[in-house]
Coordinates of C-alpha atoms in Angstrom, one line a residue:
M80 CA 16.6 -16.5 -3.7
P81 CA 13.3 -17.3 -1.4
D82 CA 11.0 -20.2 -2.3
S83 CA 7.8 -19.3 -3.9
I84 CA 4.0 -18.7 -3.6
T85 CA 2.3 -21.4 -5.5
P86 CA -1.6 -20.7 -6.2
S87 CA -3.7 -22.2 -3.5
V88 CA -7.7 -21.5 -3.0
S89 CA -8.3 -23.5 0.2
P90 CA -11.3 -21.3 2.1
D91 CA -9.6 -22.4 5.0
G92 CA -6.1 -20.6 4.3
D93 CA -3.0 -22.9 3.2
S94 CA -0.4 -22.8 6.4
M95 CA 2.6 -23.4 4.5
I96 CA 2.5 -19.8 3.0
V97 CA 1.9 -18.1 6.0
D98 CA 4.6 -20.4 7.6
M99 CA 7.2 -19.0 4.6
I100 CA 5.8 -15.1 5.1
R101 CA 6.4 -15.4 8.5
R102 CA 9.9 -16.7 8.4
F103 CA 10.6 -13.6 6.3
S104 CA 8.7 -11.1 8.2
Q105 CA 10.4 -12.2 11.4
E106 CA 13.7 -12.4 9.9
R107 CA 14.2 -9.7 7.0
L108 CA 11.4 -7.0 8.3
A109 CA 11.3 -7.0 11.8
P110 CA 15.0 -6.3 12.5
L111 CA 15.6 -3.3 10.0
A112 CA 11.8 -1.8 11.1
A113 CA 13.2 1.2 12.8
E114 CA 15.4 1.6 10.4
R115 CA 13.0 1.9 7.8
E116 CA 11.4 4.4 9.7
K117 CA 15.0 6.7 9.8
T118 CA 15.2 6.3 6.2
K119 CA 11.8 6.9 5.3
R120 CA 12.6 4.1 2.8
I121 CA 11.9 0.6 1.9
E122 CA 14.5 -1.4 0.7
A123 CA 14.9 -2.3 -2.9
D124 CA 16.0 -5.8 -2.0
V125 CA 13.2 -6.3 0.3
I126 CA 10.6 -5.6 -3.1
A127 CA 12.7 -7.6 -4.8
E128 CA 12.5 -10.5 -2.4
L129 CA 8.8 -9.8 -1.7
G130 CA 8.6 -10.3 -5.7
E131 CA 10.4 -13.5 -5.2
L132 CA 7.9 -14.9 -2.8
G133 CA 5.0 -14.0 -4.7
V134 CA 3.0 -11.3 -2.0
F135 CA 3.0 -9.2 -5.2
G136 CA 0.9 -11.2 -7.1
A137 CA -1.4 -12.7 -4.3
T138 CA -4.6 -11.2 -5.7
T139 CA -3.6 -11.4 -9.4
P140 CA -5.0 -15.0 -11.2
A141 CA -1.9 -17.0 -12.5
Q142 CA -2.8 -16.5 -16.0
W143 CA -1.0 -13.0 -15.2
D144 CA 2.1 -14.4 -13.3
G145 CA 0.3 -13.8 -9.5
S146 CA 0.3 -16.4 -6.9
E147 CA -3.7 -16.0 -6.8
I148 CA -3.8 -17.1 -2.8
D149 CA -7.3 -17.1 -1.5
P150 CA -8.3 -14.7 0.8
V151 CA -8.3 -16.4 3.8
T152 CA -4.7 -17.2 3.3
Y153 CA -3.9 -13.7 1.9
A154 CA -5.2 -11.7 4.8
K155 CA -2.9 -14.1 7.0
V156 CA -0.3 -13.0 5.3
V157 CA -1.0 -9.5 5.5
E158 CA -0.9 -9.8 9.4
E159 CA 2.3 -11.7 9.6
I160 CA 3.8 -8.9 7.0
A161 CA 2.5 -6.3 9.6
A162 CA 3.6 -7.8 12.7
G163 CA 7.3 -7.4 11.1
D164 CA 6.6 -3.8 9.8
G165 CA 3.6 -1.8 9.4
S166 CA 4.6 0.6 6.5
V167 CA 5.5 -2.8 4.6
S168 CA 2.4 -3.9 5.1
T169 CA 1.1 -1.1 3.7
M170 CA 3.0 -1.2 0.4
V171 CA 1.9 -4.6 -0.4
S172 CA -1.8 -4.0 0.6
V173 CA -2.5 -0.6 -1.7
H174 CA -0.4 -2.6 -4.1
N175 CA -3.0 -6.0 -4.2
S176 CA -6.2 -4.4 -3.0
P177 CA -7.1 -2.3 -5.0
T178 CA -4.6 -2.2 -7.4
C179 CA -4.2 -5.2 -8.7
I180 CA -8.1 -6.3 -8.4
V181 CA -9.1 -3.4 -10.6
I182 CA -6.6 -4.3 -13.5
G183 CA -7.4 -8.0 -12.8
N184 CA -11.3 -7.5 -12.9
Y185 CA -11.8 -4.8 -15.5
G186 CA -9.3 -4.5 -17.3
T187 CA -8.4 -5.4 -20.7
D188 CA -5.9 -8.2 -21.8
A189 CA -4.2 -6.2 -23.6
Q190 CA -4.3 -4.2 -20.3
K191 CA -3.2 -7.0 -18.3
D192 CA -0.7 -7.9 -20.3
R193 CA 1.4 -4.4 -19.7
W194 CA 0.7 -3.8 -16.6
L195 CA -0.7 -6.7 -14.2
R196 CA 2.0 -9.1 -15.1
K197 CA 4.8 -6.2 -13.8
L198 CA 2.9 -6.0 -11.0
A199 CA 2.3 -9.2 -10.2
T200 CA 6.1 -10.0 -10.2
G201 CA 7.0 -6.9 -8.0
E202 CA 8.9 -5.4 -11.1
H203 CA 6.1 -2.6 -10.8
V204 CA 4.8 -1.5 -7.3
G205 CA 1.2 -0.3 -8.2
S206 CA -0.6 2.7 -6.3
F207 CA -4.1 3.7 -6.3
G208 CA -5.0 7.3 -7.1
L209 CA -8.9 7.9 -5.9
T210 CA -8.7 10.3 -2.6
E211 CA -8.2 13.9 -3.0
P212 CA -7.6 17.0 -1.0
Q213 CA -11.6 17.6 -0.7
A214 CA -12.9 14.2 -1.3
G215 CA -11.7 11.4 0.8
S216 CA -14.8 9.2 1.3
D217 CA -17.0 10.9 -0.2
A218 CA -16.0 9.4 -3.6
S219 CA -18.3 11.1 -5.7
N220 CA -17.0 14.4 -5.2
L221 CA -13.9 14.5 -7.3
R222 CA -12.1 17.0 -9.3
T223 CA -9.8 15.9 -11.2
R224 CA -10.9 16.1 -14.9
A225 CA -10.3 13.8 -18.0
V226 CA -11.4 15.9 -21.3
K227 CA -11.9 13.5 -24.0
K228 CA -10.1 14.5 -27.5
G229 CA -10.0 12.2 -30.4
D230 CA -8.8 9.2 -28.9
R231 CA -7.1 10.5 -25.9
Y232 CA -7.9 12.1 -22.5
V233 CA -6.3 15.4 -21.3
V234 CA -6.0 15.2 -17.7
N235 CA -6.0 18.1 -15.1
G236 CA -6.2 17.8 -10.8
A237 CA -4.5 16.5 -8.1
K238 CA -4.6 13.8 -6.0
Q239 CA -4.1 13.7 -1.7
F240 CA -3.0 10.6 0.0
I241 CA -1.2 8.6 -2.4
S242 CA 0.6 5.4 -1.3
N243 CA 3.3 4.2 -3.0
A244 CA 3.7 6.5 -5.2
T245 CA 7.8 7.4 -5.5
H246 CA 8.4 3.8 -6.5
P247 CA 8.3 2.9 -10.2
G248 CA 5.4 1.5 -11.5
S249 CA 1.7 2.0 -12.0
L250 CA -1.2 4.1 -11.1
V251 CA -5.0 3.4 -10.9
F252 CA -6.8 6.8 -10.9
F253 CA -9.9 8.0 -11.6
A254 CA -10.9 11.0 -13.2
V255 CA -14.4 13.2 -13.9
T256 CA -15.4 12.5 -17.7
D257 CA -18.6 13.3 -16.9
P258 CA -19.3 16.7 -14.5
S259 CA -23.2 16.6 -15.3
A260 CA -23.4 12.7 -14.7
G261 CA -22.6 13.1 -10.8
K262 CA -21.0 9.5 -9.5
K263 CA -21.8 8.1 -12.5
G264 CA -19.4 10.6 -14.5
L265 CA -16.6 8.9 -13.2
S266 CA -14.2 6.7 -15.2
A267 CA -10.8 4.6 -14.0
F268 CA -7.7 4.9 -16.1
V269 CA -3.8 3.3 -15.4
I270 CA -0.9 5.0 -16.7
D271 CA 2.9 4.3 -15.4
K272 CA 4.0 6.7 -13.1
T273 CA 6.9 8.2 -15.5
H274 CA 3.7 9.5 -17.8
P275 CA 4.3 13.2 -18.7
G276 CA 2.3 16.1 -17.4
F277 CA 1.8 13.9 -14.4
S278 CA 4.0 14.0 -10.9
V279 CA 4.7 13.7 -7.2
A280 CA 4.4 17.2 -5.9
R281 CA 5.4 16.1 -2.5
V282 CA 5.9 13.7 0.1
E283 CA 3.9 14.4 3.1
E284 CA 6.1 14.2 6.6
K285 CA 3.5 11.9 8.8
L286 CA 3.2 10.8 12.5
G287 CA 3.6 6.9 11.8
Q288 CA 4.6 4.4 8.3
K289 CA 7.1 6.5 7.9
A290 CA 8.8 4.2 5.7
S291 CA 5.6 3.9 3.2
D292 CA 5.5 6.8 1.6
T293 CA 2.5 8.6 1.3
C294 CA 2.1 11.6 -1.8
A295 CA 0.4 14.5 -3.3
L296 CA -0.1 14.1 -6.8
T297 CA -0.5 16.3 -9.9
F298 CA -1.9 15.9 -13.8
E299 CA -1.1 18.9 -15.6
D300 CA -2.4 18.5 -19.1
A301 CA -1.5 14.5 -19.0
E302 CA -2.9 13.1 -22.5
I303 CA -3.4 9.5 -22.2
P304 CA -4.8 7.1 -24.6
E305 CA -8.3 6.1 -24.5
D306 CA -6.8 2.3 -24.3
Q307 CA -5.5 3.2 -21.0
R308 CA -9.0 3.5 -20.3
I309 CA -10.4 0.6 -17.2
G310 CA -13.5 -0.4 -18.2
A311 CA -16.3 1.8 -19.6
E312 CA -16.5 5.8 -19.2
G313 CA -18.6 6.1 -16.6
E314 CA -18.1 2.8 -14.2
G315 CA -15.1 4.4 -12.3
Y316 CA -17.6 5.0 -9.0
K317 CA -18.3 1.5 -9.4
I318 CA -14.9 0.1 -10.1
A319 CA -14.0 1.9 -6.8
L320 CA -16.2 0.5 -4.9
S321 CA -15.8 -3.0 -5.8
T322 CA -12.4 -3.3 -3.9
L323 CA -13.8 -2.4 -1.0
E324 CA -14.6 -5.6 0.8
S325 CA -10.8 -6.5 -0.2
G326 CA -9.8 -3.6 0.8
R327 CA -11.2 -3.4 4.9
I328 CA -10.5 -7.6 5.2
S329 CA -6.6 -6.0 4.5
I330 CA -6.3 -3.4 6.5
A331 CA -7.8 -5.5 9.3
A332 CA -5.3 -8.1 9.0
Q333 CA -2.6 -5.3 9.1
S334 CA -4.5 -3.7 11.8
I335 CA -4.0 -7.4 13.9
G336 CA -0.2 -7.9 13.4
M337 CA 1.0 -4.8 14.5
A338 CA -1.4 -5.1 17.2
R339 CA -0.1 -8.4 17.7
A340 CA 3.8 -7.1 17.7
A341 CA 3.1 -4.9 20.4
L342 CA 1.4 -7.1 22.4
D343 CA 3.9 -10.2 22.1
Y344 CA 6.8 -7.3 23.0
A345 CA 5.0 -6.2 25.9
V346 CA 4.2 -10.0 27.6
G347 CA 7.7 -10.9 27.1
Y348 CA 8.6 -7.3 28.8
A349 CA 6.1 -8.5 31.6
R350 CA 7.9 -11.7 32.0
D351 CA 11.3 -10.7 32.6
R352 CA 10.7 -7.2 34.1
K353 CA 10.7 -7.5 38.4
A354 CA 9.5 -5.6 40.8
F355 CA 8.7 -6.1 44.6
G356 CA 9.9 -9.5 44.1
G357 CA 8.7 -11.0 41.4
A358 CA 7.8 -10.8 37.4
I359 CA 5.5 -7.9 36.9
I360 CA 3.2 -10.3 34.6
D361 CA 2.4 -12.2 37.4
F362 CA 0.4 -8.9 39.7
Q363 CA -3.0 -9.0 38.4
A364 CA -2.8 -4.9 37.3
V365 CA -0.1 -6.1 34.5
G366 CA -1.7 -9.9 33.9
F367 CA -5.1 -8.8 33.7
R368 CA -4.6 -5.8 31.1
L369 CA -2.9 -8.1 28.8
A370 CA -5.0 -10.9 29.4
D371 CA -7.7 -8.2 27.8
A372 CA -5.6 -7.2 25.2
K373 CA -5.1 -11.2 24.1
T374 CA -8.9 -11.7 23.8
R375 CA -9.3 -8.7 21.7
L376 CA -6.6 -9.4 19.3
E377 CA -8.3 -13.0 19.2
A378 CA -11.2 -11.3 18.6
A379 CA -10.3 -8.6 15.7
R380 CA -8.5 -12.2 13.9
Q381 CA -11.7 -14.4 14.3
L382 CA -13.8 -11.5 12.8
T383 CA -11.3 -11.1 10.1
L384 CA -11.3 -14.2 9.2
Y385 CA -15.1 -14.8 9.2
A386 CA -15.4 -12.0 6.8
A387 CA -12.0 -13.6 4.5
R388 CA -14.4 -16.8 4.7
L389 CA -16.9 -14.8 3.3
K390 CA -15.3 -13.7 0.2
A391 CA -13.4 -16.6 -0.2
E392 CA -17.0 -19.0 -1.1
G393 CA -17.9 -16.1 -2.9
R394 CA -20.6 -15.0 -0.3
P395 CA -22.1 -11.1 0.3
A396 CA -19.1 -10.3 2.8
L397 CA -18.9 -6.0 2.9
E398 CA -21.1 -6.1 6.1
A399 CA -18.4 -8.5 8.0
A400 CA -15.5 -6.7 6.5
C401 CA -16.8 -3.4 7.8
M402 CA -17.1 -4.9 11.5
A403 CA -13.5 -6.0 11.1
K404 CA -12.2 -3.1 9.8
L405 CA -14.0 -1.1 12.3
F406 CA -13.0 -3.6 15.0
A407 CA -9.7 -4.1 14.7
S408 CA -8.5 -1.0 13.7
E409 CA -9.7 0.4 16.9
A410 CA -8.4 -2.7 18.8
A411 CA -5.4 -2.2 17.9
E412 CA -4.6 1.1 18.7
A413 CA -6.4 -0.1 22.3
I414 CA -3.6 -3.4 22.4
C415 CA -0.7 -0.8 21.9
T416 CA -1.4 1.6 25.2
T417 CA -1.3 -1.5 26.7
A418 CA 1.4 -2.3 25.9
I419 CA 3.4 0.9 25.8
Q420 CA 1.6 0.8 29.9
T421 CA 3.1 -2.4 30.6
L422 CA 6.7 -1.1 29.9
G423 CA 6.1 2.0 31.6
G424 CA 8.5 4.7 31.0
Y425 CA 10.0 2.4 28.2
G426 CA 7.1 2.1 26.4
F427 CA 7.6 5.6 25.7
L428 CA 10.8 5.6 24.1
A429 CA 11.9 5.1 20.5
D430 CA 14.7 2.2 22.0
Y431 CA 11.6 0.2 22.4
P432 CA 9.4 -0.8 19.5
V433 CA 6.1 -0.6 21.1
E434 CA 6.4 3.6 20.5
R435 CA 6.9 3.2 17.1
I436 CA 4.0 0.3 16.5
Y437 CA 1.8 2.3 18.2
R438 CA 2.1 5.5 15.6
D439 CA 2.1 3.2 12.8
V440 CA -1.4 1.3 13.6
R441 CA -3.5 4.9 14.4
V442 CA -3.9 5.4 10.9
C443 CA -5.8 2.1 10.7
Q444 CA -8.8 4.2 11.7
I445 CA -8.8 6.3 8.7
Y446 CA -7.9 4.9 5.5
E447 CA -10.2 2.5 3.4
G448 CA -12.7 4.1 5.0
T449 CA -13.0 6.3 8.6
S450 CA -14.2 4.7 11.3
D451 CA -17.0 6.8 11.2
V452 CA -18.2 5.8 7.4
Q453 CA -17.9 2.1 8.4
K454 CA -20.6 3.4 11.2
L455 CA -22.4 4.8 8.8
I456 CA -22.4 2.0 6.6
L457 CA -23.4 -0.7 9.1
Q458 CA -26.1 1.7 10.2
R459 CA -27.9 2.0 6.9
M460 CA -27.5 -2.1 6.7
L461 CA -29.0 -2.7 9.9

C-alpha cells in the first residue's frame, strides 16, 4: 500500500506530498498513458491507489476522511498527475473541485457522512452535472426540471459533457425548481449513480483524453428525496459559481502538467537527435523555440501558484484564477505545438507521446469556462 497524504495547511505547499505524487505519476501513470487511451478506461487499481494516496480527498476536510491539503499543494499535485496522464488528472480535478467542494461547503452533516466520506477515500468517484446540450457557459439557461411532489422531487432532463459518469459513485447536479425565478430558480442535488430514473445515455467519442469518460446523461421521472437537495431551493446558481476559483486553478495546473511532459520529452529528443554534425538543440532555430516554451511554461506556473496562494490565504482569487486558466491553457497548446515541431515527422506519429498530449491538452481551453468566457470575466473586472 502506498504512503498517504496527511493534512497540510502550508500556503507555500508541501514538497513531500508533491514528491510522493510525482513518483506515483511517473511510475504508475506515465508508462501506461497510451494504453489507457486505447482502452478508453482508467484502471480500477489506479483509482484505488489514488484513493489510498489521499488524492481523492485533497479538497475534503479531515473530519470527513479527507486529506485536506492547501490550495498551493493541490495545484502542484494536479500538475504532477497531469504530467503523467492528462485523463487521470481530469478525473481527479472534476472529483475534487467542484464535486467534493460543493458537498463539503454546502451539504448537511448527513449528506457528508453518506457521500463525502466515500468520495474522499476514493470508494466513490464524483461527477458534476451542470452543463446541458443548450447550456454550457450560460448556467442560467438550464432546462432540467425538478418538480416538488410532497417530500420528493421528480426530475426530468438531460446533461452533456459530464466526466466520470461511468465510474461508480456520486453525482452532484443542478435543476430548475422555479422556472419563473431565472437563475435564482436553480437548485443543487446529490444522488448515487445507480439512482432509479438516472442513466448514462451515451459516452462521447473525443479528440483527446479518451481514457476520461465524457458522457450524456438523462433523467426520466427520477424521484429524489428532499433530503438529497444541497442547500436551500434557489441556491443552485450560487453554489455552482462558488467552485469557479478552485476549478479554474485546477485546470490551469493540469494544463501546465501536460505541457511540461511534452516539453521535457522534446528537450530530451533535441539533445539526442543529431543533424549536420551536432545535437539539434544547439541550433538556434530549435534551442530558441524551446527556450520560449520553457519561459511560457514557467510564467503559467507562477500565475497559477499566485492564484492558488491567494486562495490559500482566503483572499479574493477569481481574477487571478481566470488569468491563470486563460494563460496556462493557451500556453500549453503552444508548448505542445513546439514539442511536435521539435520532433519533426516523429512528433506527428502516435508512437511518440507528444501527439497524444497535444490532443489531450486542447480541451483545457474549453471546459471550466472557455477562453472567451475568461476574457469576458476579466473585461468586466477591469
